[in-house]
Amino acid sequence: MSVFAGLVERLADLLQPLFGLSAAAAAIVLFTAFVRLLVHPLSRAAARGQKAKARLQPKIAELRRRHGRNPEKLQRALLDLHTEEKVSPLAGILPSLLQLPAFFVLFYLFSNTTIGGRPNELLGHELFTAPLGGRWADALGDGGPLGGAGLVYAGLFAVVVAVAAFSYRLTKRSMAANPVLTGAGAGVSAGAGAGGRGGRGAVEPVPVPGMGLVMKVMPFLSFFTLVTVAVVPLAAALYVVTSMAWGVVERAALHR
């Protein structure tokens, strides 16, 4: 960890002429951008995978209609379908998983008073008047919500709400364009009337059982970032907020 601490310190030294006492905070933002750039190819692949999965929905619905009562056979059929179409079921989560080590490194660096047996000098850095090793509870106890550190957190919370609101709109739009389905309504064709006339056509899909609640909650998930920002060290919170903002803008660009 001392190696990472040294890298943050050196980057902060380079940025100090531009950002003064907030140089370490700027270094964290720059570090976050670098991490996001590294995983960007995976994000592009994930976007392609999600679009491919959307195209597979009619086939998936048909498989669920056929094998809905045999979960094991259904899982094998779904796996075969994804393999045949060269679509990875894990493509959408890989970029997030690969960012976790960077988050935990920052969390560790700004949560310990010593690094490698030496005093942790990173804890002396601030974002304006808020210590990078502090938490929201510390800010409330030192000046309250309108104190210097409290206002820094208020600004971060405002950014999170704005980005989450934008993410909410993107998610709602994506859900409207690609509704999550599980299969078909009793195999009735779209062309069949009440009297049962007409041949077997496109099978009308029905929603996944229990998915309605999930779909209602999903657009609001980004707002839970407020909890993370409140409880982790400010340095880690900066990483989360920067990565969140990058991710939402990236998602909007890749899913145009």
Short mmCIF file of N, CA, C and O in Angstrom, two decimals, residues 42-57 87-96 174 178 251 254-255:
data_model
loop_
_atom_site.label_atom_id
_atom_site.label_comp_id
_atom_site.label_asym_id
_atom_site.label_seq_id
_atom_site.Cartn_x
_atom_site.Cartn_y
_atom_site.Cartn_z
N LEU A 42 -13.80 -2.37 -21.93
CA LEU A 42 -14.77 -3.33 -21.38
C LEU A 42 -16.17 -2.72 -21.32
O LEU A 42 -17.17 -3.43 -21.50
N SER A 43 -16.23 -1.42 -21.06
CA SER A 43 -17.53 -0.76 -21.04
C SER A 43 -18.16 -0.76 -22.42
O SER A 43 -19.37 -0.97 -22.57
N ARG A 44 -17.34 -0.55 -23.44
CA ARG A 44 -17.84 -0.60 -24.81
C ARG A 44 -18.33 -2.01 -25.15
O ARG A 44 -19.38 -2.19 -25.77
N ALA A 45 -17.54 -3.01 -24.73
CA ALA A 45 -17.94 -4.39 -24.96
C ALA A 45 -19.24 -4.72 -24.21
O ALA A 45 -20.10 -5.43 -24.72
N ALA A 46 -19.36 -4.18 -22.99
CA ALA A 46 -20.58 -4.41 -22.21
C ALA A 46 -21.79 -3.80 -22.89
O ALA A 46 -22.88 -4.38 -22.91
N ALA A 47 -21.61 -2.59 -23.46
CA ALA A 47 -22.71 -1.94 -24.17
C ALA A 47 -23.14 -2.77 -25.38
O ALA A 47 -24.33 -2.94 -25.64
N ARG A 48 -22.15 -3.28 -26.11
CA ARG A 48 -22.48 -4.14 -27.26
C ARG A 48 -23.20 -5.41 -26.79
O ARG A 48 -24.15 -5.88 -27.44
N GLY A 49 -22.73 -5.96 -25.65
CA GLY A 49 -23.36 -7.16 -25.13
C GLY A 49 -24.80 -6.92 -24.71
O GLY A 49 -25.68 -7.76 -24.93
N GLN A 50 -25.07 -5.76 -24.10
CA GLN A 50 -26.43 -5.45 -23.67
C GLN A 50 -27.35 -5.26 -24.87
O GLN A 50 -28.52 -5.67 -24.84
N LYS A 51 -26.83 -4.65 -25.93
CA LYS A 51 -27.63 -4.50 -27.14
C LYS A 51 -27.91 -5.87 -27.76
O LYS A 51 -29.01 -6.13 -28.27
N ALA A 52 -26.89 -6.74 -27.72
CA ALA A 52 -27.08 -8.09 -28.26
C ALA A 52 -28.11 -8.85 -27.44
O ALA A 52 -28.94 -9.59 -27.98
N LYS A 53 -28.07 -8.67 -26.11
CA LYS A 53 -29.04 -9.35 -25.25
C LYS A 53 -30.45 -8.87 -25.55
O LYS A 53 -31.41 -9.66 -25.49
N ALA A 54 -30.58 -7.58 -25.84
CA ALA A 54 -31.90 -7.05 -26.18
C ALA A 54 -32.43 -7.70 -27.45
O ALA A 54 -33.62 -8.01 -27.57
N ARG A 55 -31.52 -7.94 -28.41
CA ARG A 55 -31.95 -8.60 -29.65
C ARG A 55 -32.33 -10.06 -29.41
O ARG A 55 -33.11 -10.64 -30.18
N LEU A 56 -31.76 -10.65 -28.34
CA LEU A 56 -32.04 -12.06 -28.05
C LEU A 56 -33.33 -12.26 -27.27
O LEU A 56 -33.75 -13.41 -27.07
N GLN A 57 -33.96 -11.19 -26.82
CA GLN A 57 -35.14 -11.32 -25.97
C GLN A 57 -36.25 -12.20 -26.57
O GLN A 57 -36.83 -13.02 -25.85
N VAL A 87 -22.48 -13.96 -26.77
CA VAL A 87 -22.86 -12.91 -25.84
C VAL A 87 -22.57 -13.40 -24.43
O VAL A 87 -23.08 -14.46 -24.03
N SER A 88 -21.77 -12.67 -23.69
CA SER A 88 -21.43 -13.08 -22.32
C SER A 88 -22.46 -12.55 -21.34
O SER A 88 -22.74 -11.34 -21.31
N PRO A 89 -23.04 -13.41 -20.50
CA PRO A 89 -24.00 -12.93 -19.49
C PRO A 89 -23.36 -12.01 -18.46
O PRO A 89 -24.04 -11.26 -17.79
N LEU A 90 -22.02 -12.07 -18.33
CA LEU A 90 -21.32 -11.26 -17.33
C LEU A 90 -20.76 -9.96 -17.91
O LEU A 90 -20.13 -9.19 -17.18
N ALA A 91 -20.98 -9.72 -19.20
CA ALA A 91 -20.36 -8.55 -19.84
C ALA A 91 -20.73 -7.25 -19.15
O ALA A 91 -19.91 -6.35 -19.03
N GLY A 92 -21.95 -7.13 -18.66
CA GLY A 92 -22.39 -5.86 -18.10
C GLY A 92 -21.81 -5.53 -16.74
O GLY A 92 -21.80 -4.36 -16.35
N ILE A 93 -21.29 -6.54 -16.01
CA ILE A 93 -20.82 -6.27 -14.66
C ILE A 93 -19.30 -6.22 -14.55
O ILE A 93 -18.77 -5.77 -13.53
N LEU A 94 -18.59 -6.66 -15.59
CA LEU A 94 -17.13 -6.68 -15.51
C LEU A 94 -16.51 -5.30 -15.26
O LEU A 94 -15.61 -5.17 -14.42
N PRO A 95 -16.95 -4.23 -15.96
CA PRO A 95 -16.34 -2.91 -15.68
C PRO A 95 -16.48 -2.50 -14.23
O PRO A 95 -15.54 -1.94 -13.64
N SER A 96 -17.62 -2.76 -13.61
CA SER A 96 -17.81 -2.39 -12.20
C SER A 96 -16.93 -3.23 -11.29
O SER A 96 -16.33 -2.71 -10.34
N SER A 174 -34.27 3.31 -21.15
CA SER A 174 -33.78 2.00 -21.57
C SER A 174 -34.80 0.91 -21.26
O SER A 174 -35.03 0.00 -22.07
N ASN A 178 -36.54 -1.58 -23.89
CA ASN A 178 -36.23 -3.01 -23.80
C ASN A 178 -36.87 -3.61 -22.56
O ASN A 178 -36.19 -3.87 -21.57
N ARG A 251 -22.42 5.86 -20.38
CA ARG A 251 -23.59 5.04 -20.74
C ARG A 251 -24.48 5.79 -21.73
O ARG A 251 -25.00 5.19 -22.69
N LEU A 254 -22.68 5.59 -25.13
CA LEU A 254 -22.59 4.26 -25.75
C LEU A 254 -23.95 3.69 -26.14
O LEU A 254 -24.02 2.81 -27.00
N HIS A 255 -25.01 4.19 -25.51
CA HIS A 255 -26.34 3.64 -25.80
C HIS A 255 -27.21 4.61 -26.61
O HIS A 255 -28.43 4.53 -26.56
#
